[in-house]
């Protein structure tokens, strides 16, 4: 399914006005907000967090969910090969800039990702460019004067998810004391991935044993 980015419906739904950022003064310091997490054990309602982030940064919660879906499939424990972390796949430098102290905390990740996407939207003025900047960095969007060719699939996929209708993120369990998070809600992706990884490890061990019994993985 493809979404026409210049259709009337798309403009009405997905082009957001430039708004003043929330007052991150002493009373509402963003880093302090990030540190006040209630996600210490138990189930965390991701949909509620996306709603709160959307209200705070004047963004569609469904847009945020679409980004999270393609970035991590709502898995808070994911780390990419490049080092991006958590549900919104925030890079270490960006996390520091945003005041995110624990990128694996679902609340911090979603709120931080929403703030960054809002900044990119205000900077570039349209959703597609903002998504490309979120994915590849604002410098690439400036360089290509829009969506870089290598970001087109990413942007189109996010827009496709939005066009499919309301997205349900589900629940995750998170333990802030040990800094671990585990998906337990809307998708079986995490279980399937773990099983696939386990099978792969076993295959590697068996193959290695044939060649070198002393090699340890």
JSON list of C-alpha atoms in Angstrom, two decimals:
[
{"chain": "A", "resi": 1, "resn": "UNK", "atom": "CA", "xyz": [0.00, 0.00, 0.00]},
{"chain": "A", "resi": 2, "resn": "UNK", "atom": "CA", "xyz": [1.34, 3.44, -0.88]},
{"chain": "A", "resi": 3, "resn": "UNK", "atom": "CA", "xyz": [0.30, 6.81, 0.51]},
{"chain": "A", "resi": 4, "resn": "UNK", "atom": "CA", "xyz": [0.19, 9.89, -1.70]},
{"chain": "A", "resi": 5, "resn": "UNK", "atom": "CA", "xyz": [2.05, 12.48, 0.36]},
{"chain": "A", "resi": 6, "resn": "UNK", "atom": "CA", "xyz": [0.42, 15.40, -1.45]},
{"chain": "A", "resi": 7, "resn": "UNK", "atom": "CA", "xyz": [-3.19, 14.21, -1.34]},
{"chain": "A", "resi": 8, "resn": "UNK", "atom": "CA", "xyz": [-5.76, 16.39, 0.42]},
{"chain": "A", "resi": 9, "resn": "UNK", "atom": "CA", "xyz": [-6.29, 13.74, 3.07]},
{"chain": "A", "resi": 10, "resn": "UNK", "atom": "CA", "xyz": [-2.57, 13.49, 3.77]},
{"chain": "A", "resi": 11, "resn": "UNK", "atom": "CA", "xyz": [-2.22, 17.25, 4.10]},
{"chain": "A", "resi": 12, "resn": "UNK", "atom": "CA", "xyz": [-5.15, 17.47, 6.48]},
{"chain": "A", "resi": 13, "resn": "UNK", "atom": "CA", "xyz": [-3.96, 14.62, 8.65]},
{"chain": "A", "resi": 14, "resn": "UNK", "atom": "CA", "xyz": [-0.19, 14.72, 8.59]},
{"chain": "A", "resi": 15, "resn": "UNK", "atom": "CA", "xyz": [1.03, 18.29, 8.09]},
{"chain": "A", "resi": 16, "resn": "UNK", "atom": "CA", "xyz": [1.45, 19.94, 11.45]},
{"chain": "A", "resi": 17, "resn": "UNK", "atom": "CA", "xyz": [1.84, 23.63, 12.19]},
{"chain": "A", "resi": 18, "resn": "UNK", "atom": "CA", "xyz": [5.01, 24.93, 13.76]},
{"chain": "A", "resi": 19, "resn": "UNK", "atom": "CA", "xyz": [4.35, 25.25, 17.46]},
{"chain": "A", "resi": 20, "resn": "UNK", "atom": "CA", "xyz": [6.29, 26.62, 20.37]},
{"chain": "A", "resi": 21, "resn": "UNK", "atom": "CA", "xyz": [8.09, 23.91, 22.24]},
{"chain": "A", "resi": 22, "resn": "UNK", "atom": "CA", "xyz": [6.77, 23.05, 25.71]},
{"chain": "A", "resi": 23, "resn": "UNK", "atom": "CA", "xyz": [8.31, 25.15, 28.44]},
{"chain": "A", "resi": 24, "resn": "UNK", "atom": "CA", "xyz": [11.30, 23.11, 29.60]},
{"chain": "A", "resi": 25, "resn": "UNK", "atom": "CA", "xyz": [12.08, 25.60, 32.35]},
{"chain": "A", "resi": 26, "resn": "UNK", "atom": "CA", "xyz": [13.08, 24.79, 35.92]},
{"chain": "A", "resi": 27, "resn": "UNK", "atom": "CA", "xyz": [9.48, 23.78, 36.66]},
{"chain": "A", "resi": 28, "resn": "UNK", "atom": "CA", "xyz": [9.25, 21.37, 33.73]},
{"chain": "A", "resi": 29, "resn": "UNK", "atom": "CA", "xyz": [12.88, 20.51, 33.01]},
{"chain": "A", "resi": 30, "resn": "UNK", "atom": "CA", "xyz": [12.82, 17.74, 30.40]},
{"chain": "A", "resi": 31, "resn": "UNK", "atom": "CA", "xyz": [15.59, 15.71, 31.99]},
{"chain": "A", "resi": 32, "resn": "UNK", "atom": "CA", "xyz": [13.73, 15.77, 35.30]},
{"chain": "A", "resi": 33, "resn": "UNK", "atom": "CA", "xyz": [10.56, 14.62, 33.59]},
{"chain": "A", "resi": 34, "resn": "UNK", "atom": "CA", "xyz": [12.53, 11.77, 32.08]},
{"chain": "A", "resi": 35, "resn": "UNK", "atom": "CA", "xyz": [13.87, 10.71, 35.45]},
{"chain": "A", "resi": 36, "resn": "UNK", "atom": "CA", "xyz": [10.42, 10.59, 37.04]},
{"chain": "A", "resi": 37, "resn": "UNK", "atom": "CA", "xyz": [9.49, 7.20, 35.66]},
{"chain": "A", "resi": 38, "resn": "UNK", "atom": "CA", "xyz": [6.71, 5.06, 37.03]},
{"chain": "A", "resi": 39, "resn": "UNK", "atom": "CA", "xyz": [7.81, 2.06, 35.04]},
{"chain": "A", "resi": 40, "resn": "UNK", "atom": "CA", "xyz": [9.45, 0.19, 37.93]},
{"chain": "A", "resi": 41, "resn": "UNK", "atom": "CA", "xyz": [8.28, -3.35, 37.37]},
{"chain": "A", "resi": 42, "resn": "UNK", "atom": "CA", "xyz": [4.95, -4.55, 36.04]},
{"chain": "A", "resi": 43, "resn": "UNK", "atom": "CA", "xyz": [3.23, -3.86, 32.76]},
{"chain": "A", "resi": 44, "resn": "UNK", "atom": "CA", "xyz": [3.58, -0.54, 30.98]},
{"chain": "A", "resi": 45, "resn": "UNK", "atom": "CA", "xyz": [0.79, 0.73, 28.73]},
{"chain": "A", "resi": 46, "resn": "UNK", "atom": "CA", "xyz": [2.63, 1.99, 25.65]},
{"chain": "A", "resi": 47, "resn": "UNK", "atom": "CA", "xyz": [-0.52, 3.40, 24.04]},
{"chain": "A", "resi": 48, "resn": "UNK", "atom": "CA", "xyz": [-1.03, 5.69, 27.04]},
{"chain": "A", "resi": 49, "resn": "UNK", "atom": "CA", "xyz": [2.56, 6.94, 26.77]},
{"chain": "A", "resi": 50, "resn": "UNK", "atom": "CA", "xyz": [2.20, 7.59, 23.05]},
{"chain": "A", "resi": 51, "resn": "UNK", "atom": "CA", "xyz": [-0.99, 9.57, 23.75]},
{"chain": "A", "resi": 52, "resn": "UNK", "atom": "CA", "xyz": [0.77, 11.66, 26.39]},
{"chain": "A", "resi": 53, "resn": "UNK", "atom": "CA", "xyz": [3.78, 12.28, 24.12]},
{"chain": "A", "resi": 54, "resn": "UNK", "atom": "CA", "xyz": [1.50, 13.27, 21.26]},
{"chain": "A", "resi": 55, "resn": "UNK", "atom": "CA", "xyz": [-0.30, 15.80, 23.44]},
{"chain": "A", "resi": 56, "resn": "UNK", "atom": "CA", "xyz": [2.91, 17.24, 24.85]},
{"chain": "A", "resi": 57, "resn": "UNK", "atom": "CA", "xyz": [4.53, 17.76, 21.45]},
{"chain": "A", "resi": 58, "resn": "UNK", "atom": "CA", "xyz": [1.44, 18.33, 19.30]},
{"chain": "A", "resi": 59, "resn": "UNK", "atom": "CA", "xyz": [1.96, 15.18, 17.23]},
{"chain": "A", "resi": 60, "resn": "UNK", "atom": "CA", "xyz": [-0.36, 12.42, 16.15]},
{"chain": "A", "resi": 61, "resn": "UNK", "atom": "CA", "xyz": [0.13, 9.44, 18.51]},
{"chain": "A", "resi": 62, "resn": "UNK", "atom": "CA", "xyz": [-0.38, 7.23, 15.47]},
{"chain": "A", "resi": 63, "resn": "UNK", "atom": "CA", "xyz": [2.57, 8.91, 13.74]},
{"chain": "A", "resi": 64, "resn": "UNK", "atom": "CA", "xyz": [4.75, 8.20, 16.77]},
{"chain": "A", "resi": 65, "resn": "UNK", "atom": "CA", "xyz": [3.54, 4.60, 16.89]},
{"chain": "A", "resi": 66, "resn": "UNK", "atom": "CA", "xyz": [4.28, 4.15, 13.20]},
{"chain": "A", "resi": 67, "resn": "UNK", "atom": "CA", "xyz": [7.85, 5.32, 13.77]},
{"chain": "A", "resi": 68, "resn": "UNK", "atom": "CA", "xyz": [8.24, 3.03, 16.78]},
{"chain": "A", "resi": 69, "resn": "UNK", "atom": "CA", "xyz": [6.80, 0.11, 14.86]},
{"chain": "A", "resi": 70, "resn": "UNK", "atom": "CA", "xyz": [9.34, 0.36, 12.06]},
{"chain": "A", "resi": 71, "resn": "UNK", "atom": "CA", "xyz": [12.21, 1.24, 14.41]},
{"chain": "A", "resi": 72, "resn": "UNK", "atom": "CA", "xyz": [11.82, -1.50, 17.01]},
{"chain": "A", "resi": 73, "resn": "UNK", "atom": "CA", "xyz": [8.42, -3.17, 16.64]},
{"chain": "A", "resi": 74, "resn": "UNK", "atom": "CA", "xyz": [7.73, -1.71, 20.12]},
{"chain": "A", "resi": 75, "resn": "UNK", "atom": "CA", "xyz": [10.57, -3.69, 21.73]},
{"chain": "A", "resi": 76, "resn": "UNK", "atom": "CA", "xyz": [12.20, -1.58, 24.44]},
{"chain": "A", "resi": 77, "resn": "UNK", "atom": "CA", "xyz": [15.25, -3.83, 24.80]},
{"chain": "A", "resi": 78, "resn": "UNK", "atom": "CA", "xyz": [16.52, -3.49, 21.22]},
{"chain": "A", "resi": 79, "resn": "UNK", "atom": "CA", "xyz": [19.96, -2.13, 20.36]},
{"chain": "A", "resi": 80, "resn": "UNK", "atom": "CA", "xyz": [20.82, -1.71, 16.69]},
{"chain": "A", "resi": 81, "resn": "UNK", "atom": "CA", "xyz": [24.26, -2.51, 15.22]},
{"chain": "A", "resi": 82, "resn": "UNK", "atom": "CA", "xyz": [24.82, 1.24, 15.00]},
{"chain": "A", "resi": 83, "resn": "UNK", "atom": "CA", "xyz": [24.06, 1.68, 18.70]},
{"chain": "A", "resi": 84, "resn": "UNK", "atom": "CA", "xyz": [20.50, 3.06, 18.55]},
{"chain": "A", "resi": 85, "resn": "UNK", "atom": "CA", "xyz": [18.56, 2.06, 21.64]},
{"chain": "A", "resi": 86, "resn": "UNK", "atom": "CA", "xyz": [15.06, 1.36, 22.83]},
{"chain": "A", "resi": 87, "resn": "UNK", "atom": "CA", "xyz": [11.58, 1.64, 21.37]},
{"chain": "A", "resi": 88, "resn": "UNK", "atom": "CA", "xyz": [12.33, 4.82, 19.41]},
{"chain": "A", "resi": 89, "resn": "UNK", "atom": "CA", "xyz": [15.92, 3.73, 18.57]},
{"chain": "A", "resi": 90, "resn": "UNK", "atom": "CA", "xyz": [17.66, 6.81, 19.93]},
{"chain": "A", "resi": 91, "resn": "UNK", "atom": "CA", "xyz": [21.40, 7.17, 19.36]},
{"chain": "A", "resi": 92, "resn": "UNK", "atom": "CA", "xyz": [23.59, 7.82, 22.44]},
{"chain": "A", "resi": 93, "resn": "UNK", "atom": "CA", "xyz": [24.47, 11.37, 21.40]},
{"chain": "A", "resi": 94, "resn": "UNK", "atom": "CA", "xyz": [20.85, 12.23, 20.68]},
{"chain": "A", "resi": 95, "resn": "UNK", "atom": "CA", "xyz": [19.77, 10.72, 23.99]},
{"chain": "A", "resi": 96, "resn": "UNK", "atom": "CA", "xyz": [22.24, 12.94, 25.82]},
{"chain": "A", "resi": 97, "resn": "UNK", "atom": "CA", "xyz": [21.04, 15.99, 23.90]},
{"chain": "A", "resi": 98, "resn": "UNK", "atom": "CA", "xyz": [17.41, 15.19, 24.73]},
{"chain": "A", "resi": 99, "resn": "UNK", "atom": "CA", "xyz": [18.07, 14.52, 28.40]},
{"chain": "A", "resi": 100, "resn": "UNK", "atom": "CA", "xyz": [17.13, 10.86, 28.13]},
{"chain": "A", "resi": 101, "resn": "UNK", "atom": "CA", "xyz": [18.96, 9.10, 30.94]},
{"chain": "A", "resi": 102, "resn": "UNK", "atom": "CA", "xyz": [17.72, 5.57, 30.18]},
{"chain": "A", "resi": 103, "resn": "UNK", "atom": "CA", "xyz": [16.93, 4.97, 26.47]},
{"chain": "A", "resi": 104, "resn": "UNK", "atom": "CA", "xyz": [15.54, 1.54, 27.33]},
{"chain": "A", "resi": 105, "resn": "UNK", "atom": "CA", "xyz": [12.89, 3.01, 29.61]},
{"chain": "A", "resi": 106, "resn": "UNK", "atom": "CA", "xyz": [9.75, 2.98, 27.43]},
{"chain": "A", "resi": 107, "resn": "UNK", "atom": "CA", "xyz": [8.51, 6.33, 28.75]},
{"chain": "A", "resi": 108, "resn": "UNK", "atom": "CA", "xyz": [11.83, 8.09, 28.30]},
{"chain": "A", "resi": 109, "resn": "UNK", "atom": "CA", "xyz": [12.32, 6.63, 24.84]},
{"chain": "A", "resi": 110, "resn": "UNK", "atom": "CA", "xyz": [8.88, 7.61, 23.55]},
{"chain": "A", "resi": 111, "resn": "UNK", "atom": "CA", "xyz": [8.95, 11.08, 25.07]},
{"chain": "A", "resi": 112, "resn": "UNK", "atom": "CA", "xyz": [12.48, 11.67, 23.81]},
{"chain": "A", "resi": 113, "resn": "UNK", "atom": "CA", "xyz": [11.66, 10.41, 20.33]},
{"chain": "A", "resi": 114, "resn": "UNK", "atom": "CA", "xyz": [8.55, 12.61, 20.21]},
{"chain": "A", "resi": 115, "resn": "UNK", "atom": "CA", "xyz": [10.53, 15.68, 21.21]},
{"chain": "A", "resi": 116, "resn": "UNK", "atom": "CA", "xyz": [13.15, 15.02, 18.55]},
{"chain": "A", "resi": 117, "resn": "UNK", "atom": "CA", "xyz": [10.56, 14.36, 15.83]},
{"chain": "A", "resi": 118, "resn": "UNK", "atom": "CA", "xyz": [8.78, 17.59, 16.79]},
{"chain": "A", "resi": 119, "resn": "UNK", "atom": "CA", "xyz": [12.05, 19.48, 16.40]},
{"chain": "A", "resi": 120, "resn": "UNK", "atom": "CA", "xyz": [12.65, 17.95, 12.99]},
{"chain": "A", "resi": 121, "resn": "UNK", "atom": "CA", "xyz": [9.10, 18.80, 11.92]},
{"chain": "A", "resi": 122, "resn": "UNK", "atom": "CA", "xyz": [9.50, 22.41, 13.02]},
{"chain": "A", "resi": 123, "resn": "UNK", "atom": "CA", "xyz": [12.85, 22.61, 11.27]},
{"chain": "A", "resi": 124, "resn": "UNK", "atom": "CA", "xyz": [11.87, 21.14, 7.89]},
{"chain": "A", "resi": 125, "resn": "UNK", "atom": "CA", "xyz": [8.14, 21.91, 7.78]},
{"chain": "A", "resi": 126, "resn": "UNK", "atom": "CA", "xyz": [6.77, 18.62, 6.43]},
{"chain": "A", "resi": 127, "resn": "UNK", "atom": "CA", "xyz": [6.28, 15.15, 7.80]},
{"chain": "A", "resi": 128, "resn": "UNK", "atom": "CA", "xyz": [8.24, 13.25, 5.15]},
{"chain": "A", "resi": 129, "resn": "UNK", "atom": "CA", "xyz": [11.37, 15.36, 5.60]},
{"chain": "A", "resi": 130, "resn": "UNK", "atom": "CA", "xyz": [11.00, 15.17, 9.38]},
{"chain": "A", "resi": 131, "resn": "UNK", "atom": "CA", "xyz": [10.83, 11.38, 9.21]},
{"chain": "A", "resi": 132, "resn": "UNK", "atom": "CA", "xyz": [13.89, 11.27, 6.98]},
{"chain": "A", "resi": 133, "resn": "UNK", "atom": "CA", "xyz": [15.76, 13.50, 9.43]},
{"chain": "A", "resi": 134, "resn": "UNK", "atom": "CA", "xyz": [14.72, 11.24, 12.30]},
{"chain": "A", "resi": 135, "resn": "UNK", "atom": "CA", "xyz": [16.04, 8.23, 10.43]},
{"chain": "A", "resi": 136, "resn": "UNK", "atom": "CA", "xyz": [19.23, 9.55, 8.84]},
{"chain": "A", "resi": 137, "resn": "UNK", "atom": "CA", "xyz": [19.95, 12.87, 10.53]},
{"chain": "A", "resi": 138, "resn": "UNK", "atom": "CA", "xyz": [19.02, 16.45, 9.61]},
{"chain": "A", "resi": 139, "resn": "UNK", "atom": "CA", "xyz": [22.24, 17.07, 7.71]},
{"chain": "A", "resi": 140, "resn": "UNK", "atom": "CA", "xyz": [21.27, 14.51, 5.08]},
{"chain": "A", "resi": 141, "resn": "UNK", "atom": "CA", "xyz": [17.86, 16.14, 4.60]},
{"chain": "A", "resi": 142, "resn": "UNK", "atom": "CA", "xyz": [19.54, 19.51, 4.17]},
{"chain": "A", "resi": 143, "resn": "UNK", "atom": "CA", "xyz": [22.08, 18.04, 1.76]},
{"chain": "A", "resi": 144, "resn": "UNK", "atom": "CA", "xyz": [19.40, 16.49, -0.46]},
{"chain": "A", "resi": 145, "resn": "UNK", "atom": "CA", "xyz": [16.92, 19.33, 0.04]},
{"chain": "A", "resi": 146, "resn": "UNK", "atom": "CA", "xyz": [14.31, 16.79, 1.11]},
{"chain": "A", "resi": 147, "resn": "UNK", "atom": "CA", "xyz": [14.08, 13.05, 1.61]},
{"chain": "A", "resi": 148, "resn": "UNK", "atom": "CA", "xyz": [17.38, 11.37, 0.66]},
{"chain": "A", "resi": 149, "resn": "UNK", "atom": "CA", "xyz": [17.03, 8.46, -1.79]},
{"chain": "A", "resi": 150, "resn": "UNK", "atom": "CA", "xyz": [18.21, 5.99, 0.83]},
{"chain": "A", "resi": 151, "resn": "UNK", "atom": "CA", "xyz": [15.41, 7.10, 3.21]},
{"chain": "A", "resi": 152, "resn": "UNK", "atom": "CA", "xyz": [12.51, 6.81, 0.80]},
{"chain": "A", "resi": 153, "resn": "UNK", "atom": "CA", "xyz": [11.62, 3.24, 1.78]},
{"chain": "A", "resi": 154, "resn": "UNK", "atom": "CA", "xyz": [11.69, 4.15, 5.48]},
{"chain": "A", "resi": 155, "resn": "UNK", "atom": "CA", "xyz": [9.47, 7.19, 5.00]},
{"chain": "A", "resi": 156, "resn": "UNK", "atom": "CA", "xyz": [7.05, 5.36, 2.72]},
{"chain": "A", "resi": 157, "resn": "UNK", "atom": "CA", "xyz": [6.76, 2.50, 5.21]},
{"chain": "A", "resi": 158, "resn": "UNK", "atom": "CA", "xyz": [5.94, 4.85, 8.09]},
{"chain": "A", "resi": 159, "resn": "UNK", "atom": "CA", "xyz": [3.32, 6.59, 5.97]},
{"chain": "A", "resi": 160, "resn": "UNK", "atom": "CA", "xyz": [1.92, 3.20, 4.97]},
{"chain": "A", "resi": 161, "resn": "UNK", "atom": "CA", "xyz": [1.52, 2.21, 8.61]},
{"chain": "A", "resi": 162, "resn": "UNK", "atom": "CA", "xyz": [-0.30, 5.48, 9.29]},
{"chain": "A", "resi": 163, "resn": "UNK", "atom": "CA", "xyz": [-2.60, 4.86, 6.35]},
{"chain": "A", "resi": 164, "resn": "UNK", "atom": "CA", "xyz": [-3.52, 1.43, 7.67]},
{"chain": "A", "resi": 165, "resn": "UNK", "atom": "CA", "xyz": [-5.44, 3.07, 10.53]},
{"chain": "A", "resi": 166, "resn": "UNK", "atom": "CA", "xyz": [-5.05, 3.16, 14.30]},
{"chain": "A", "resi": 167, "resn": "UNK", "atom": "CA", "xyz": [-2.00, 1.30, 15.59]},
{"chain": "A", "resi": 168, "resn": "UNK", "atom": "CA", "xyz": [-2.04, -0.53, 18.91]},
{"chain": "A", "resi": 169, "resn": "UNK", "atom": "CA", "xyz": [1.31, -0.67, 20.66]},
{"chain": "A", "resi": 170, "resn": "UNK", "atom": "CA", "xyz": [0.22, -2.90, 23.54]},
{"chain": "A", "resi": 171, "resn": "UNK", "atom": "CA", "xyz": [2.03, -3.45, 26.82]},
{"chain": "A", "resi": 172, "resn": "UNK", "atom": "CA", "xyz": [5.63, -4.13, 27.84]},
{"chain": "A", "resi": 173, "resn": "UNK", "atom": "CA", "xyz": [7.19, -5.08, 31.15]},
{"chain": "A", "resi": 174, "resn": "UNK", "atom": "CA", "xyz": [10.08, -2.99, 32.40]},
{"chain": "A", "resi": 175, "resn": "UNK", "atom": "CA", "xyz": [12.34, -3.17, 35.43]},
{"chain": "A", "resi": 176, "resn": "UNK", "atom": "CA", "xyz": [14.09, 0.15, 35.97]},
{"chain": "A", "resi": 177, "resn": "UNK", "atom": "CA", "xyz": [16.19, -1.22, 38.84]},
{"chain": "A", "resi": 178, "resn": "UNK", "atom": "CA", "xyz": [18.16, -3.51, 36.55]},
{"chain": "A", "resi": 179, "resn": "UNK", "atom": "CA", "xyz": [17.72, -1.48, 33.35]},
{"chain": "A", "resi": 180, "resn": "UNK", "atom": "CA", "xyz": [16.04, -4.33, 31.50]},
{"chain": "A", "resi": 181, "resn": "UNK", "atom": "CA", "xyz": [12.93, -4.27, 29.34]},
{"chain": "A", "resi": 182, "resn": "UNK", "atom": "CA", "xyz": [11.02, -7.02, 27.66]},
{"chain": "A", "resi": 183, "resn": "UNK", "atom": "CA", "xyz": [8.18, -6.83, 25.15]},
{"chain": "A", "resi": 184, "resn": "UNK", "atom": "CA", "xyz": [5.04, -8.68, 26.20]},
{"chain": "A", "resi": 185, "resn": "UNK", "atom": "CA", "xyz": [2.22, -7.13, 24.25]},
{"chain": "A", "resi": 186, "resn": "UNK", "atom": "CA", "xyz": [1.17, -6.47, 20.70]},
{"chain": "A", "resi": 187, "resn": "UNK", "atom": "CA", "xyz": [3.45, -8.75, 18.73]},
{"chain": "A", "resi": 188, "resn": "UNK", "atom": "CA", "xyz": [5.15, -12.13, 18.82]},
{"chain": "A", "resi": 189, "resn": "UNK", "atom": "CA", "xyz": [8.19, -10.67, 17.11]},
{"chain": "A", "resi": 190, "resn": "UNK", "atom": "CA", "xyz": [10.34, -10.78, 20.24]},
{"chain": "A", "resi": 191, "resn": "UNK", "atom": "CA", "xyz": [9.69, -14.45, 20.93]},
{"chain": "A", "resi": 192, "resn": "UNK", "atom": "CA", "xyz": [10.21, -15.41, 17.31]},
{"chain": "A", "resi": 193, "resn": "UNK", "atom": "CA", "xyz": [13.45, -13.48, 17.13]},
{"chain": "A", "resi": 194, "resn": "UNK", "atom": "CA", "xyz": [14.75, -15.09, 20.33]},
{"chain": "A", "resi": 195, "resn": "UNK", "atom": "CA", "xyz": [13.90, -18.56, 19.08]},
{"chain": "A", "resi": 196, "resn": "UNK", "atom": "CA", "xyz": [15.58, -17.87, 15.74]},
{"chain": "A", "resi": 197, "resn": "UNK", "atom": "CA", "xyz": [18.68, -16.57, 17.49]},
{"chain": "A", "resi": 198, "resn": "UNK", "atom": "CA", "xyz": [18.83, -19.62, 19.76]},
{"chain": "A", "resi": 199, "resn": "UNK", "atom": "CA", "xyz": [18.59, -21.97, 16.78]},
{"chain": "A", "resi": 200, "resn": "UNK", "atom": "CA", "xyz": [21.35, -20.03, 15.02]},
{"chain": "A", "resi": 201, "resn": "UNK", "atom": "CA", "xyz": [23.64, -20.24, 18.04]},
{"chain": "A", "resi": 202, "resn": "UNK", "atom": "CA", "xyz": [23.09, -23.97, 18.35]},
{"chain": "A", "resi": 203, "resn": "UNK", "atom": "CA", "xyz": [23.84, -24.44, 14.64]},
{"chain": "A", "resi": 204, "resn": "UNK", "atom": "CA", "xyz": [27.04, -22.40, 15.00]},
{"chain": "A", "resi": 205, "resn": "UNK", "atom": "CA", "xyz": [28.12, -24.46, 18.00]},
{"chain": "A", "resi": 206, "resn": "UNK", "atom": "CA", "xyz": [27.46, -27.75, 16.22]},
{"chain": "A", "resi": 207, "resn": "UNK", "atom": "CA", "xyz": [29.35, -26.64, 13.12]},
{"chain": "A", "resi": 208, "resn": "UNK", "atom": "CA", "xyz": [32.19, -25.35, 15.24]},
{"chain": "A", "resi": 209, "resn": "UNK", "atom": "CA", "xyz": [32.45, -28.60, 17.17]},
{"chain": "A", "resi": 210, "resn": "UNK", "atom": "CA", "xyz": [33.08, -30.47, 13.97]},
{"chain": "A", "resi": 211, "resn": "UNK", "atom": "CA", "xyz": [36.00, -28.20, 13.05]},
{"chain": "A", "resi": 212, "resn": "UNK", "atom": "CA", "xyz": [37.47, -27.36, 16.40]},
{"chain": "A", "resi": 213, "resn": "UNK", "atom": "CA", "xyz": [36.25, -28.98, 19.60]},
{"chain": "A", "resi": 214, "resn": "UNK", "atom": "CA", "xyz": [38.12, -26.44, 21.72]},
{"chain": "A", "resi": 215, "resn": "UNK", "atom": "CA", "xyz": [36.57, -23.32, 20.21]},
{"chain": "A", "resi": 216, "resn": "UNK", "atom": "CA", "xyz": [34.08, -21.62, 22.54]},
{"chain": "A", "resi": 217, "resn": "UNK", "atom": "CA", "xyz": [31.29, -19.25, 21.52]}
]
